[in-house]
């Protein structure tokens, strides 16, 4: 039932033409294993928090509402997933940034992609970005790649401001 309600929430939040690639809870389970408990919540950022996150990430937030997934096992936090929904060219992409409890980018999961699939960044490129643990500045990047890099910066700044150590 939980997966069904999550699917409808995502379905309502995305334009009807979205190509859903994976459910966020499934992506979290894939990263933290079947024994992990995945919970979700919406965070409402204050204007001050949003401004601090924008300064830290050097990117603009499109909303003050952030969907966060948390993976736990035996009351221990394993990590978080932060869902970012941003326009790439003319349509939205939804990406889940999985951040470990060591404050590193563990994985990047493209949840839904509205642009033509040939614009979808390759899995190899996404894996390379998430395996470095650092988000590089990129010049001349395609819009999809820039979107993912900017999203990574936002997700890490949200984690630092709202979730780390809490």
PDB file of C-alpha atoms in Angstrom:
ATOM      1  CA  UNK A   1       0.000   0.000   0.000  1.00  0.00           C
ATOM      2  CA  UNK A   2       2.870   2.357   0.844  1.00  0.00           C
ATOM      3  CA  UNK A   3       4.417   1.854  -2.617  1.00  0.00           C
ATOM      4  CA  UNK A   4       1.069   2.479  -4.301  1.00  0.00           C
ATOM      5  CA  UNK A   5       0.487   5.759  -2.455  1.00  0.00           C
ATOM      6  CA  UNK A   6       4.061   6.842  -3.214  1.00  0.00           C
ATOM      7  CA  UNK A   7       3.528   6.050  -6.895  1.00  0.00           C
ATOM      8  CA  UNK A   8       0.366   8.187  -6.988  1.00  0.00           C
ATOM      9  CA  UNK A   9       2.135  11.041  -5.183  1.00  0.00           C
ATOM     10  CA  UNK A  10       4.919  11.038  -7.755  1.00  0.00           C
ATOM     11  CA  UNK A  11       2.418  10.577 -10.562  1.00  0.00           C
ATOM     12  CA  UNK A  12       0.473  13.656  -9.468  1.00  0.00           C
ATOM     13  CA  UNK A  13       3.635  15.697  -8.985  1.00  0.00           C
ATOM     14  CA  UNK A  14       4.959  15.060 -12.483  1.00  0.00           C
ATOM     15  CA  UNK A  15       3.542  15.982 -15.847  1.00  0.00           C
ATOM     16  CA  UNK A  16       1.660  13.105 -17.464  1.00  0.00           C
ATOM     17  CA  UNK A  17       4.349  12.597 -20.099  1.00  0.00           C
ATOM     18  CA  UNK A  18       7.028  11.730 -17.517  1.00  0.00           C
ATOM     19  CA  UNK A  19       8.909   8.500 -17.920  1.00  0.00           C
ATOM     20  CA  UNK A  20       9.135   6.977 -14.454  1.00  0.00           C
ATOM     21  CA  UNK A  21      12.365   4.990 -14.253  1.00  0.00           C
ATOM     22  CA  UNK A  22      12.350   3.869 -10.594  1.00  0.00           C
ATOM     23  CA  UNK A  23      10.396   4.690  -7.443  1.00  0.00           C
ATOM     24  CA  UNK A  24      12.448   6.663  -4.898  1.00  0.00           C
ATOM     25  CA  UNK A  25      11.796   4.097  -2.134  1.00  0.00           C
ATOM     26  CA  UNK A  26      13.019   1.317  -4.439  1.00  0.00           C
ATOM     27  CA  UNK A  27      16.151   3.337  -5.233  1.00  0.00           C
ATOM     28  CA  UNK A  28      16.799   3.771  -1.510  1.00  0.00           C
ATOM     29  CA  UNK A  29      16.258   0.036  -0.920  1.00  0.00           C
ATOM     30  CA  UNK A  30      18.679  -0.717  -3.790  1.00  0.00           C
ATOM     31  CA  UNK A  31      21.329   1.451  -2.099  1.00  0.00           C
ATOM     32  CA  UNK A  32      20.824   0.341   1.505  1.00  0.00           C
ATOM     33  CA  UNK A  33      19.575  -3.228   1.126  1.00  0.00           C
ATOM     34  CA  UNK A  34      16.285  -5.012   1.801  1.00  0.00           C
ATOM     35  CA  UNK A  35      16.799  -4.990   5.585  1.00  0.00           C
ATOM     36  CA  UNK A  36      16.776  -1.169   5.701  1.00  0.00           C
ATOM     37  CA  UNK A  37      13.601   0.640   6.674  1.00  0.00           C
ATOM     38  CA  UNK A  38      12.821   3.539   4.353  1.00  0.00           C
ATOM     39  CA  UNK A  39      10.742   6.462   5.605  1.00  0.00           C
ATOM     40  CA  UNK A  40       9.859   9.713   3.896  1.00  0.00           C
ATOM     41  CA  UNK A  41       8.933  13.226   4.892  1.00  0.00           C
ATOM     42  CA  UNK A  42       8.545  16.681   3.427  1.00  0.00           C
ATOM     43  CA  UNK A  43      10.725  19.447   4.812  1.00  0.00           C
ATOM     44  CA  UNK A  44       9.465  23.002   4.626  1.00  0.00           C
ATOM     45  CA  UNK A  45      12.441  25.336   4.445  1.00  0.00           C
ATOM     46  CA  UNK A  46      12.240  28.762   5.998  1.00  0.00           C
ATOM     47  CA  UNK A  47      13.367  31.639   3.799  1.00  0.00           C
ATOM     48  CA  UNK A  48      16.566  31.888   5.855  1.00  0.00           C
ATOM     49  CA  UNK A  49      17.299  28.167   5.428  1.00  0.00           C
ATOM     50  CA  UNK A  50      16.582  28.357   1.690  1.00  0.00           C
ATOM     51  CA  UNK A  51      18.875  31.359   1.320  1.00  0.00           C
ATOM     52  CA  UNK A  52      21.682  29.599   3.207  1.00  0.00           C
ATOM     53  CA  UNK A  53      21.289  26.480   1.027  1.00  0.00           C
ATOM     54  CA  UNK A  54      21.379  28.594  -2.129  1.00  0.00           C
ATOM     55  CA  UNK A  55      24.542  30.363  -0.946  1.00  0.00           C
ATOM     56  CA  UNK A  56      26.203  27.072  -0.009  1.00  0.00           C
ATOM     57  CA  UNK A  57      25.296  25.334  -3.284  1.00  0.00           C
ATOM     58  CA  UNK A  58      25.711  28.414  -5.500  1.00  0.00           C
ATOM     59  CA  UNK A  59      22.442  27.405  -7.203  1.00  0.00           C
ATOM     60  CA  UNK A  60      18.851  28.580  -6.984  1.00  0.00           C
ATOM     61  CA  UNK A  61      16.133  26.544  -5.293  1.00  0.00           C
ATOM     62  CA  UNK A  62      12.872  26.333  -7.216  1.00  0.00           C
ATOM     63  CA  UNK A  63      10.843  25.463  -4.108  1.00  0.00           C
ATOM     64  CA  UNK A  64      11.048  25.590  -0.317  1.00  0.00           C
ATOM     65  CA  UNK A  65       9.531  22.106  -0.011  1.00  0.00           C
ATOM     66  CA  UNK A  66      11.968  19.183  -0.087  1.00  0.00           C
ATOM     67  CA  UNK A  67      11.042  15.472  -0.168  1.00  0.00           C
ATOM     68  CA  UNK A  68      13.494  13.458   1.951  1.00  0.00           C
ATOM     69  CA  UNK A  69      13.849   9.695   2.298  1.00  0.00           C
ATOM     70  CA  UNK A  70      15.665   8.214   5.283  1.00  0.00           C
ATOM     71  CA  UNK A  71      17.177   4.726   5.495  1.00  0.00           C
ATOM     72  CA  UNK A  72      17.505   3.198   8.963  1.00  0.00           C
ATOM     73  CA  UNK A  73      18.372  -0.191  10.411  1.00  0.00           C
ATOM     74  CA  UNK A  74      17.885  -1.036  14.083  1.00  0.00           C
ATOM     75  CA  UNK A  75      17.258   2.652  14.893  1.00  0.00           C
ATOM     76  CA  UNK A  76      20.563   3.646  13.250  1.00  0.00           C
ATOM     77  CA  UNK A  77      20.485   6.110  10.379  1.00  0.00           C
ATOM     78  CA  UNK A  78      22.222   4.691   7.304  1.00  0.00           C
ATOM     79  CA  UNK A  79      21.687   7.690   5.047  1.00  0.00           C
ATOM     80  CA  UNK A  80      19.256   9.959   3.239  1.00  0.00           C
ATOM     81  CA  UNK A  81      17.809  10.452  -0.207  1.00  0.00           C
ATOM     82  CA  UNK A  82      16.899  13.954  -1.324  1.00  0.00           C
ATOM     83  CA  UNK A  83      14.499  14.251  -4.245  1.00  0.00           C
ATOM     84  CA  UNK A  84      15.132  17.194  -6.575  1.00  0.00           C
ATOM     85  CA  UNK A  85      12.669  18.040  -9.374  1.00  0.00           C
ATOM     86  CA  UNK A  86      14.071  20.576 -11.849  1.00  0.00           C
ATOM     87  CA  UNK A  87      13.505  21.673 -15.417  1.00  0.00           C
ATOM     88  CA  UNK A  88      16.245  20.495 -17.784  1.00  0.00           C
ATOM     89  CA  UNK A  89      15.414  22.203 -21.054  1.00  0.00           C
ATOM     90  CA  UNK A  90      11.685  22.570 -21.314  1.00  0.00           C
ATOM     91  CA  UNK A  91      10.626  19.571 -19.222  1.00  0.00           C
ATOM     92  CA  UNK A  92      11.378  18.249 -15.766  1.00  0.00           C
ATOM     93  CA  UNK A  93      13.732  15.596 -14.488  1.00  0.00           C
ATOM     94  CA  UNK A  94      13.393  14.107 -11.021  1.00  0.00           C
ATOM     95  CA  UNK A  95      16.603  12.882  -9.397  1.00  0.00           C
ATOM     96  CA  UNK A  96      17.185  11.196  -6.041  1.00  0.00           C
ATOM     97  CA  UNK A  97      20.539  12.075  -4.485  1.00  0.00           C
ATOM     98  CA  UNK A  98      21.519   9.387  -1.971  1.00  0.00           C
ATOM     99  CA  UNK A  99      23.805  10.726   0.744  1.00  0.00           C
ATOM    100  CA  UNK A 100      25.577   8.430   3.191  1.00  0.00           C
ATOM    101  CA  UNK A 101      25.808   9.000   6.919  1.00  0.00           C
ATOM    102  CA  UNK A 102      29.445  10.017   6.244  1.00  0.00           C
ATOM    103  CA  UNK A 103      28.136  13.072   4.323  1.00  0.00           C
ATOM    104  CA  UNK A 104      29.212  11.794   0.899  1.00  0.00           C
ATOM    105  CA  UNK A 105      27.220  11.398  -2.263  1.00  0.00           C
ATOM    106  CA  UNK A 106      26.608   7.635  -2.338  1.00  0.00           C
ATOM    107  CA  UNK A 107      24.483   7.415  -5.468  1.00  0.00           C
ATOM    108  CA  UNK A 108      22.504   9.420  -7.982  1.00  0.00           C
ATOM    109  CA  UNK A 109      19.275   7.811  -9.164  1.00  0.00           C
ATOM    110  CA  UNK A 110      17.314   9.365 -12.010  1.00  0.00           C
ATOM    111  CA  UNK A 111      13.712   8.728 -10.952  1.00  0.00           C
ATOM    112  CA  UNK A 112      11.834  10.319 -13.863  1.00  0.00           C
ATOM    113  CA  UNK A 113      12.920  12.042 -17.053  1.00  0.00           C
ATOM    114  CA  UNK A 114      10.593  14.030 -19.319  1.00  0.00           C
ATOM    115  CA  UNK A 115      13.116  15.024 -21.980  1.00  0.00           C
ATOM    116  CA  UNK A 116      13.864  12.677 -24.884  1.00  0.00           C
ATOM    117  CA  UNK A 117      15.706   9.624 -23.530  1.00  0.00           C
ATOM    118  CA  UNK A 118      18.773  10.340 -25.696  1.00  0.00           C
ATOM    119  CA  UNK A 119      19.371  13.362 -23.430  1.00  0.00           C
ATOM    120  CA  UNK A 120      19.495  11.149 -20.344  1.00  0.00           C
ATOM    121  CA  UNK A 121      23.037  11.189 -18.896  1.00  0.00           C
ATOM    122  CA  UNK A 122      24.735   7.817 -19.202  1.00  0.00           C
ATOM    123  CA  UNK A 123      24.854   5.506 -16.194  1.00  0.00           C
ATOM    124  CA  UNK A 124      28.652   5.482 -16.485  1.00  0.00           C
ATOM    125  CA  UNK A 125      28.799   9.287 -16.211  1.00  0.00           C
ATOM    126  CA  UNK A 126      26.373   9.357 -13.265  1.00  0.00           C
ATOM    127  CA  UNK A 127      28.305   6.582 -11.515  1.00  0.00           C
ATOM    128  CA  UNK A 128      31.566   8.455 -12.033  1.00  0.00           C
ATOM    129  CA  UNK A 129      30.071  11.615 -10.527  1.00  0.00           C
ATOM    130  CA  UNK A 130      28.639   9.842  -7.486  1.00  0.00           C
ATOM    131  CA  UNK A 131      31.756   7.708  -6.883  1.00  0.00           C
ATOM    132  CA  UNK A 132      34.062  10.729  -6.560  1.00  0.00           C
ATOM    133  CA  UNK A 133      32.296  11.961  -3.419  1.00  0.00           C
ATOM    134  CA  UNK A 134      32.851  15.477  -4.719  1.00  0.00           C
ATOM    135  CA  UNK A 135      30.799  17.594  -7.067  1.00  0.00           C
ATOM    136  CA  UNK A 136      33.018  19.210  -9.688  1.00  0.00           C
ATOM    137  CA  UNK A 137      32.370  22.439 -11.509  1.00  0.00           C
ATOM    138  CA  UNK A 138      31.690  21.646 -15.148  1.00  0.00           C
ATOM    139  CA  UNK A 139      31.927  24.009 -18.080  1.00  0.00           C
ATOM    140  CA  UNK A 140      30.435  23.306 -21.471  1.00  0.00           C
ATOM    141  CA  UNK A 141      28.342  20.469 -20.051  1.00  0.00           C
ATOM    142  CA  UNK A 142      25.069  19.461 -21.560  1.00  0.00           C
ATOM    143  CA  UNK A 143      21.964  20.772 -19.863  1.00  0.00           C
ATOM    144  CA  UNK A 144      21.155  17.333 -18.401  1.00  0.00           C
ATOM    145  CA  UNK A 145      24.640  16.964 -16.926  1.00  0.00           C
ATOM    146  CA  UNK A 146      24.589  20.511 -15.550  1.00  0.00           C
ATOM    147  CA  UNK A 147      21.173  19.822 -14.016  1.00  0.00           C
ATOM    148  CA  UNK A 148      22.508  16.742 -12.207  1.00  0.00           C
ATOM    149  CA  UNK A 149      25.619  18.555 -10.983  1.00  0.00           C
ATOM    150  CA  UNK A 150      23.567  21.521  -9.729  1.00  0.00           C
ATOM    151  CA  UNK A 151      21.119  19.099  -8.096  1.00  0.00           C
ATOM    152  CA  UNK A 152      24.021  17.360  -6.347  1.00  0.00           C
ATOM    153  CA  UNK A 153      25.188  20.669  -4.940  1.00  0.00           C
ATOM    154  CA  UNK A 154      21.650  21.486  -3.733  1.00  0.00           C
ATOM    155  CA  UNK A 155      21.164  18.051  -2.186  1.00  0.00           C
ATOM    156  CA  UNK A 156      24.467  18.191  -0.304  1.00  0.00           C
ATOM    157  CA  UNK A 157      23.687  21.712   0.942  1.00  0.00           C
ATOM    158  CA  UNK A 158      20.186  20.619   2.058  1.00  0.00           C
ATOM    159  CA  UNK A 159      21.712  17.644   3.839  1.00  0.00           C
ATOM    160  CA  UNK A 160      24.292  19.837   5.588  1.00  0.00           C
ATOM    161  CA  UNK A 161      21.738  22.459   6.648  1.00  0.00           C
ATOM    162  CA  UNK A 162      18.732  20.299   7.514  1.00  0.00           C
ATOM    163  CA  UNK A 163      19.751  16.683   8.187  1.00  0.00           C
ATOM    164  CA  UNK A 164      23.399  16.228   9.187  1.00  0.00           C
ATOM    165  CA  UNK A 165      23.759  15.231  12.810  1.00  0.00           C
ATOM    166  CA  UNK A 166      20.020  15.313  13.487  1.00  0.00           C
TER     167      UNK A 166
END
